[in-house]
CSV table of C-alpha atoms (C1' of nucleotides) in Angstrom, one decimal:
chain,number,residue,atom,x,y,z
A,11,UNK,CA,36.7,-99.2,36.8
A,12,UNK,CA,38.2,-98.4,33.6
A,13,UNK,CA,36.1,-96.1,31.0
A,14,UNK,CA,34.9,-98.4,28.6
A,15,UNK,CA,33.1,-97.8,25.0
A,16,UNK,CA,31.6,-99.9,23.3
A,17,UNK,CA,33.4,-101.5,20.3
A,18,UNK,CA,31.5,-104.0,18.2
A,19,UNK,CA,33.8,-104.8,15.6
A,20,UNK,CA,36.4,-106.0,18.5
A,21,UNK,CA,34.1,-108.2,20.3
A,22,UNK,CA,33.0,-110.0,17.3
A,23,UNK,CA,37.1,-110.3,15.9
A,24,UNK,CA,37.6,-111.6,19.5
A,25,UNK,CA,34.2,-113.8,19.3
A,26,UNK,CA,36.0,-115.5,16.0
A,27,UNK,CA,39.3,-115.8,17.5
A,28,UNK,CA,38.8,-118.0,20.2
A,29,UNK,CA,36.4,-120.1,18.6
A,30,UNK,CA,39.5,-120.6,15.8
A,31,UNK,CA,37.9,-119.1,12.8
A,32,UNK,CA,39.8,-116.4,11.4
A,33,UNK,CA,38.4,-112.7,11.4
A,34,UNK,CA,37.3,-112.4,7.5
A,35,UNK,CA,35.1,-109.9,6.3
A,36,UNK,CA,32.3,-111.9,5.9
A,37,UNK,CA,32.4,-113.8,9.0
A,38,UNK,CA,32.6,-110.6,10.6
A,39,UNK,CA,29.8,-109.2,9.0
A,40,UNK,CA,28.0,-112.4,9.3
A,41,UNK,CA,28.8,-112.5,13.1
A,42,UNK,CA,27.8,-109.0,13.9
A,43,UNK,CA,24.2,-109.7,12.1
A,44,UNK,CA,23.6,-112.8,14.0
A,45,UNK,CA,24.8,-111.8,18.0
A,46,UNK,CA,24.5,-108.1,17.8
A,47,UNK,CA,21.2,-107.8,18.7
A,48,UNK,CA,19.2,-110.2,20.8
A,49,UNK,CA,19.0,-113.6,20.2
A,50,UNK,CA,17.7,-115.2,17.3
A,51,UNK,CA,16.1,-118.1,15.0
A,52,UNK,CA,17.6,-117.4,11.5
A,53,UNK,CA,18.0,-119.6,8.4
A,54,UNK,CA,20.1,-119.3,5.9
A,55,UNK,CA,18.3,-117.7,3.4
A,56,UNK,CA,17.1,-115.2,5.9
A,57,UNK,CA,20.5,-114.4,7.0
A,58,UNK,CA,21.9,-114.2,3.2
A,59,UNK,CA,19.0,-111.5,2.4
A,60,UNK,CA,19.9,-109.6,5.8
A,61,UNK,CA,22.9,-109.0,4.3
A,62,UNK,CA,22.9,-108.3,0.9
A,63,UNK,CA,20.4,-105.5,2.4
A,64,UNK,CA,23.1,-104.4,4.7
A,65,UNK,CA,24.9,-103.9,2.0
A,66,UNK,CA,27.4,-107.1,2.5
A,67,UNK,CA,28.2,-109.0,0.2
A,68,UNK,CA,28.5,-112.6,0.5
A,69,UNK,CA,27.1,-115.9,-1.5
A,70,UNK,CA,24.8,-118.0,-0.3
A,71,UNK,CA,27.3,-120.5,0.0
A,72,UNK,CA,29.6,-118.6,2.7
A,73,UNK,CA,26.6,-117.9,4.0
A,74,UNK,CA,26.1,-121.8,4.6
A,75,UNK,CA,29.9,-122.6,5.3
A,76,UNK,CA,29.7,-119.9,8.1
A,77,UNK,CA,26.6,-120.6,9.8
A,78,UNK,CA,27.7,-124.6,10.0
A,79,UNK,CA,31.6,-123.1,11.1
A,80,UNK,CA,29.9,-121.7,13.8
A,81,UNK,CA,27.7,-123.9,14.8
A,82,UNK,CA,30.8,-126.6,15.2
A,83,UNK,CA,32.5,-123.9,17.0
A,84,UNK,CA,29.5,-123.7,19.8
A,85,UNK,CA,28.5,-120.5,18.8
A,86,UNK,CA,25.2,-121.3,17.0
A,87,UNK,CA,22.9,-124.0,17.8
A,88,UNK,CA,21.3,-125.7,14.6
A,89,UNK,CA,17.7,-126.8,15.5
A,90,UNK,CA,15.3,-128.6,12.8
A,91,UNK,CA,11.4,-129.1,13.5
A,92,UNK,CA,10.2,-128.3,10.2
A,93,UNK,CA,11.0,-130.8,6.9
A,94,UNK,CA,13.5,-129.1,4.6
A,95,UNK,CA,14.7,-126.4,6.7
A,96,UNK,CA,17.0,-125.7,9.5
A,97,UNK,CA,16.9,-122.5,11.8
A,98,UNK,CA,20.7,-121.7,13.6
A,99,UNK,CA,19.6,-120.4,17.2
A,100,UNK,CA,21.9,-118.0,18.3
A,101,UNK,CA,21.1,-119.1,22.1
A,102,UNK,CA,23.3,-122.1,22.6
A,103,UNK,CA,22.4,-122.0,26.7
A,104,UNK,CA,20.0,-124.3,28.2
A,105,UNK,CA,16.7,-123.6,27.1
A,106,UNK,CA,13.8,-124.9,25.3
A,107,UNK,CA,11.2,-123.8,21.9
A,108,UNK,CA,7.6,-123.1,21.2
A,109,UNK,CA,6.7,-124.0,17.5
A,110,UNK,CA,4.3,-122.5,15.9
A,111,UNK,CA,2.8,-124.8,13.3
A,112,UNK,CA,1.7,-122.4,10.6
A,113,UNK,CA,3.9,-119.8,11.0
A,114,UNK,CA,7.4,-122.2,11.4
A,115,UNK,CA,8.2,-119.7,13.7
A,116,UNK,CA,10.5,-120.8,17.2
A,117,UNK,CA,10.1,-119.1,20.2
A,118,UNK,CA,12.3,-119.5,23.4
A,119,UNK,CA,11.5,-121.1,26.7
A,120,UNK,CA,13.5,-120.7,29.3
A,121,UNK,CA,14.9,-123.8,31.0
A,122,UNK,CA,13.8,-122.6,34.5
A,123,UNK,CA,9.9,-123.1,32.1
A,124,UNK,CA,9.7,-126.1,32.2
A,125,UNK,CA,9.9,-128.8,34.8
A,126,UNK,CA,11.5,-132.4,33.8
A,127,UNK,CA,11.7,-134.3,36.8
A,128,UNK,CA,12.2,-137.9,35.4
A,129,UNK,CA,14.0,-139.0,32.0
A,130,UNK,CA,15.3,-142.7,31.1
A,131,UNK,CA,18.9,-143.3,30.9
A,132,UNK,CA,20.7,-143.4,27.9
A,133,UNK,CA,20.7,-146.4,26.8
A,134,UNK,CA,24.1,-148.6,27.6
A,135,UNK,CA,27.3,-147.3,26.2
A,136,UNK,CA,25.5,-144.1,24.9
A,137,UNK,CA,25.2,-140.7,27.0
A,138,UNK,CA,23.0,-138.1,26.6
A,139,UNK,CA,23.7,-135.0,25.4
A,140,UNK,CA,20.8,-132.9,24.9
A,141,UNK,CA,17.2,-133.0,25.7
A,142,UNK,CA,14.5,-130.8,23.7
A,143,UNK,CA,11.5,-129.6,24.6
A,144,UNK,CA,8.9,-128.6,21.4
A,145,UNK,CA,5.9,-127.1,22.5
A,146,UNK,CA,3.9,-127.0,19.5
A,147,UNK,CA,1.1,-124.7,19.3
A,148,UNK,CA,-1.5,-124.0,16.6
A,149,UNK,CA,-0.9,-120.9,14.7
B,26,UNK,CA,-16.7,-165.4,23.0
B,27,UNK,CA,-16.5,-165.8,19.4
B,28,UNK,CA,-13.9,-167.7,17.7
B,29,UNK,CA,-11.3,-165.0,15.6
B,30,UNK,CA,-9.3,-165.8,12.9
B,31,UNK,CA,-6.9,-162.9,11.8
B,32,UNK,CA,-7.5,-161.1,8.7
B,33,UNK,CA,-4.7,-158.7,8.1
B,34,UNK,CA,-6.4,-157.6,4.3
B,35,UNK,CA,-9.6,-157.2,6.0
B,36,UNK,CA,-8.1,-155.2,9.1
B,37,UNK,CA,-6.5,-153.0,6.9
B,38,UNK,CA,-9.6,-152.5,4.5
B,39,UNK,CA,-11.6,-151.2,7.4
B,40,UNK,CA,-8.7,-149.0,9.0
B,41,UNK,CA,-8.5,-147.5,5.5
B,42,UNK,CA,-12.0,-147.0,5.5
B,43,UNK,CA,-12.9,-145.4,8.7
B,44,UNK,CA,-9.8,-143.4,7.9
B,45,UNK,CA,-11.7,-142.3,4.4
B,46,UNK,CA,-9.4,-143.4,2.3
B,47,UNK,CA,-10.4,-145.7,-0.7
B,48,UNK,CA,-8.6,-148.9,-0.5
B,49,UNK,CA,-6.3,-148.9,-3.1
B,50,UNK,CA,-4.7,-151.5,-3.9
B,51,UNK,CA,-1.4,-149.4,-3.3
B,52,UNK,CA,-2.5,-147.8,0.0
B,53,UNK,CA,-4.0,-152.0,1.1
B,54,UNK,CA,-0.3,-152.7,0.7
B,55,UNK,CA,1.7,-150.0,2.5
B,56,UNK,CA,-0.8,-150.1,5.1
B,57,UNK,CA,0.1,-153.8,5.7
B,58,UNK,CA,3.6,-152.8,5.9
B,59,UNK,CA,3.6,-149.8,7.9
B,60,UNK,CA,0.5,-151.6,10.6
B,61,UNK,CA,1.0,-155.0,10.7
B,62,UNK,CA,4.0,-155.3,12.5
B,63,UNK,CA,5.8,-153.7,15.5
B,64,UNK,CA,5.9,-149.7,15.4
B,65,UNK,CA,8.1,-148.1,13.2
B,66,UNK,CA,10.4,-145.1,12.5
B,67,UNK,CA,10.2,-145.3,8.8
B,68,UNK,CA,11.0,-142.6,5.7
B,69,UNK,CA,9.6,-142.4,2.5
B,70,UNK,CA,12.0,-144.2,0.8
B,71,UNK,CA,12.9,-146.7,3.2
B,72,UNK,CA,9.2,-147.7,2.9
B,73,UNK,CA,9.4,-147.5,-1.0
B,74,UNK,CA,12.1,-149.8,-1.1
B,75,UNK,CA,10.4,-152.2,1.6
B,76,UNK,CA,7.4,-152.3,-1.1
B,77,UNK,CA,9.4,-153.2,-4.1
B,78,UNK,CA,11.6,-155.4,-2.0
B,79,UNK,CA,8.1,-157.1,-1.6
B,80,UNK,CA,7.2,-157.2,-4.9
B,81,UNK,CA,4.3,-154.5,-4.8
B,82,UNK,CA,4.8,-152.1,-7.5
B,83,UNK,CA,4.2,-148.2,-6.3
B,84,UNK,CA,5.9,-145.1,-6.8
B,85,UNK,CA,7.6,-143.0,-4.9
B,86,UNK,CA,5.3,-140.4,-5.5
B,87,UNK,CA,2.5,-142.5,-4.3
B,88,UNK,CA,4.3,-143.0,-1.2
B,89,UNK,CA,4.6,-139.6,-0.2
B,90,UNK,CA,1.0,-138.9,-1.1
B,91,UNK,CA,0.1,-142.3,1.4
B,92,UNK,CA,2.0,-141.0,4.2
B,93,UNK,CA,0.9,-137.7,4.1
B,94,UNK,CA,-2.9,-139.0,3.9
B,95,UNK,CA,-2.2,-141.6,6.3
B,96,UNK,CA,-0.9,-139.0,8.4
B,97,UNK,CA,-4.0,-136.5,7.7
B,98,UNK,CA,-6.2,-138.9,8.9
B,99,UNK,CA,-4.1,-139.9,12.2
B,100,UNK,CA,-2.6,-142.9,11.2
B,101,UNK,CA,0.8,-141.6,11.1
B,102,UNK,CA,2.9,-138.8,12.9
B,103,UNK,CA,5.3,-137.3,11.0
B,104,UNK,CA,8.9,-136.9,12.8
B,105,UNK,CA,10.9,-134.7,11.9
B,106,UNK,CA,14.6,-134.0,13.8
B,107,UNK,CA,17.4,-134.4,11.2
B,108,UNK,CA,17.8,-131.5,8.2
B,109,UNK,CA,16.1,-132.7,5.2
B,110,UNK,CA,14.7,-135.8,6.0
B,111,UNK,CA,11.8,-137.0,7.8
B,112,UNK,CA,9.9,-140.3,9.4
B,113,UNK,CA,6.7,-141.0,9.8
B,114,UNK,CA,6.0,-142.7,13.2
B,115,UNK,CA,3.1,-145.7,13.1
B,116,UNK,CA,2.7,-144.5,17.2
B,117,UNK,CA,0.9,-142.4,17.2
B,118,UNK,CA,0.0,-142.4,21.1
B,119,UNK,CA,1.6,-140.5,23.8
B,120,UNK,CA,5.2,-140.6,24.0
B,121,UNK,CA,8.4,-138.9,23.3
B,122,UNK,CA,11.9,-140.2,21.5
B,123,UNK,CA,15.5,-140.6,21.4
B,124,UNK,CA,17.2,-139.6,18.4
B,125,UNK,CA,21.2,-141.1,17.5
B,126,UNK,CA,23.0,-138.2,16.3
B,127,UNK,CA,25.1,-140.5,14.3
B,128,UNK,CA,22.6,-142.7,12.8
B,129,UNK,CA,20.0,-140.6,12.9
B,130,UNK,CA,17.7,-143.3,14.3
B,131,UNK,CA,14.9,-143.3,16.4
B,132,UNK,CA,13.3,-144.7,19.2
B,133,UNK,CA,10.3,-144.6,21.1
B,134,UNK,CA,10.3,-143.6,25.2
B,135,UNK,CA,6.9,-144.7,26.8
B,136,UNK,CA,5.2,-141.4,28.4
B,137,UNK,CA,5.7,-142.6,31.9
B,138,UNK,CA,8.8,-142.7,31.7
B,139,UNK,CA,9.3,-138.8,31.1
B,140,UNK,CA,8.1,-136.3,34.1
B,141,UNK,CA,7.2,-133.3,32.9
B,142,UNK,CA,5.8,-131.4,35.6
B,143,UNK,CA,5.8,-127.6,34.3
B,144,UNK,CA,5.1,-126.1,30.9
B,145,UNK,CA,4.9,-122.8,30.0
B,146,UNK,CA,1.5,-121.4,29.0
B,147,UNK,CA,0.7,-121.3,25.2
B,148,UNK,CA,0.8,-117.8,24.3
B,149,UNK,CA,-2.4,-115.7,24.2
B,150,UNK,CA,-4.5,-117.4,21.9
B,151,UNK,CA,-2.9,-120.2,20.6
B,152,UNK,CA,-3.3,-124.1,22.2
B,153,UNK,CA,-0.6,-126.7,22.5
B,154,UNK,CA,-1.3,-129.4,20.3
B,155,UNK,CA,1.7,-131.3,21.1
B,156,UNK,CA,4.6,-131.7,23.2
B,157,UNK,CA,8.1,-133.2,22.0
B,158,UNK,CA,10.7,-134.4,24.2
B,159,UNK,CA,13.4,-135.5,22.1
B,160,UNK,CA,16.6,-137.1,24.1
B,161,UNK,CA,19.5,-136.9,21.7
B,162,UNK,CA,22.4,-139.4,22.3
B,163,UNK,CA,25.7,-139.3,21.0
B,164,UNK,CA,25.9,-142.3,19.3
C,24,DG,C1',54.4,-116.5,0.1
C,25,DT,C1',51.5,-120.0,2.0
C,26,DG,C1',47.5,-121.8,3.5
C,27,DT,C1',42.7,-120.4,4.2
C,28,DT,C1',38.6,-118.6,2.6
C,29,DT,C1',35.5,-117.1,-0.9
C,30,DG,C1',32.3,-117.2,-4.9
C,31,DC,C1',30.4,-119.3,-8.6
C,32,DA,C1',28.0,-122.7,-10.9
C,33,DA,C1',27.0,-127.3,-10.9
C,34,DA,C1',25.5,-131.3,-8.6
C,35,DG,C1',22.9,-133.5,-4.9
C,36,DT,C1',19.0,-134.7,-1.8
C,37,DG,C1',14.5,-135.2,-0.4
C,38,DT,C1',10.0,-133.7,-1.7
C,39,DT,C1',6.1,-131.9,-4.5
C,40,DT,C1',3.4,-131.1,-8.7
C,41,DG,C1',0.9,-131.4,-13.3
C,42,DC,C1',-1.3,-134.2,-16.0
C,43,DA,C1',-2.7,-138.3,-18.8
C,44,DA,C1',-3.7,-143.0,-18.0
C,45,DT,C1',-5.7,-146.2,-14.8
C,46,DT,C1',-8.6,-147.8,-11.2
C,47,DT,C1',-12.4,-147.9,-7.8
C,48,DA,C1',-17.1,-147.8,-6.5
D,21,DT,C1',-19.4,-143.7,-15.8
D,22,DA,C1',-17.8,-140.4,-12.7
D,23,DA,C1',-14.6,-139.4,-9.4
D,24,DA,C1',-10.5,-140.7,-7.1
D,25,DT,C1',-6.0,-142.4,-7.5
D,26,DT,C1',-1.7,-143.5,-9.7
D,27,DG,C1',2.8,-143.1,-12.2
D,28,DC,C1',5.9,-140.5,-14.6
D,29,DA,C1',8.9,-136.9,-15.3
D,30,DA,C1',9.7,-132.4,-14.5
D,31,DA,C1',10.0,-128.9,-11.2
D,32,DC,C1',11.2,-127.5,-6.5
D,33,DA,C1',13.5,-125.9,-2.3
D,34,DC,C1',17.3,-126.2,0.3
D,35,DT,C1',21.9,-127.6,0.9
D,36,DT,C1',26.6,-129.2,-0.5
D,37,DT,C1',30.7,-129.5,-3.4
D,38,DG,C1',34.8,-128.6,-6.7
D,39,DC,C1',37.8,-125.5,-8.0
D,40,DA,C1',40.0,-121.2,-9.5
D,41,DA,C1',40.5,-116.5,-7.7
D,42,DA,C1',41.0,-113.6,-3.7
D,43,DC,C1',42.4,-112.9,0.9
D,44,DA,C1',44.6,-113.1,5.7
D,45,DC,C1',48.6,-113.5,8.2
DNA sequence: GTGTTTGCAAAGTGTTTGCAATTTA
DNA sequence: TAAATTGCAAACACTTTGCAAACAC
């Protein structure tokens, strides 16, 4: 077993790579931000003021471009349960949300959570291709 | 048995009423389009348009205030799965949806025909109020 | 160098608000 | 008449777009 260290900046060039997107400095920055740390429910405007406070700088509007380039690229889910705003989850595997009503906060559930033992087919000449849970809760 | 005539002003008069809400003469007429047909999937302006298609003269403005009263007093849900734009839902029963990601239509799933036979706890001190099953379809 | 990406500012979309005029009870 | 409701236009929040300058390869 090979000696390995831990090198961020590589894993997120790589991360960009094969999803197509080339390495830019923002992207980069933007990448390490989202999947360094665990995973996450982040807007836009939340991820723009992350980084101008790390010190990156980057406009709203790449901030927008990158989080949708992504998204297409399956690295960021986009999930919307509140009118006007969308969160980018950074957990694109099966799983489902707690929503907290006042708050607008998302929490996960694991798929293994929840049990869904019937569903109705698509209907003819459409197929399914993702089913959400929202638990909403009251606070 | 006594003999019934239907008396769609009335009807909606008294839902209005037991609701708390004065009847208006604009709130008379969107409740008559929103109630007195089948159940409905329906947006702001969709519904504005619907009323000025019918020659009943209300603003937009008025129609966001209706829906969000109607759906204060549980007349309406409000829907919300597409960025920056939502539905209000005349069902308000139990029951879940499937959304087309293309035309960002709706459609109603009867409860029985979902099985959900585990759900997480709600978190310490909070209480589900509802529970969303939304099947997208590509289409 | 060439094509891609960025930033800016402007435009766009859907929704909410403030307030005077109108309507309801 | 008193309180609730309406319409208008302006304000709003969030998101997208057009285009020249900057950047990656």
């Amino acid at each position: 077993m090979p000696m390995v260290t831990v090198r961020p900046y590589s894993q997120a060039i790589d991360r960009l790579r094969s999803a197509g997107l080339r390495p830019t400095r923002q992207r980069l920055a933007l990448a390490r931000l989202l999947f360094d740390g665990c995973d996450r429910h982040i807007s836009a405007e939340q991820l723009h003021s992350e980084a101008l406070t790390s010190n990156i700088r980057v406009s709203l509007a790449t901030v927008y471009n990158t989080l949708h380039q992504f998204t297409d690229a399956g690295l960021l889910r986009e999930i919307v349960v509140d009118a006007g705003r969308s969160y980018f989850d950074t957990n694109t595997g099966d799983h489902h949300h707690f929503f907290y009503e006042k708050s607008g906060r998302l929490c996960d559930i694991p798929a293994e959570m929840v049990g869904l033992t019937k569903l109705p087919e698509a209907p003819a000449g459409f197929n399914i291709s993702r089913v959400e849970v929202i638990v909403r809760v009251d606070g």
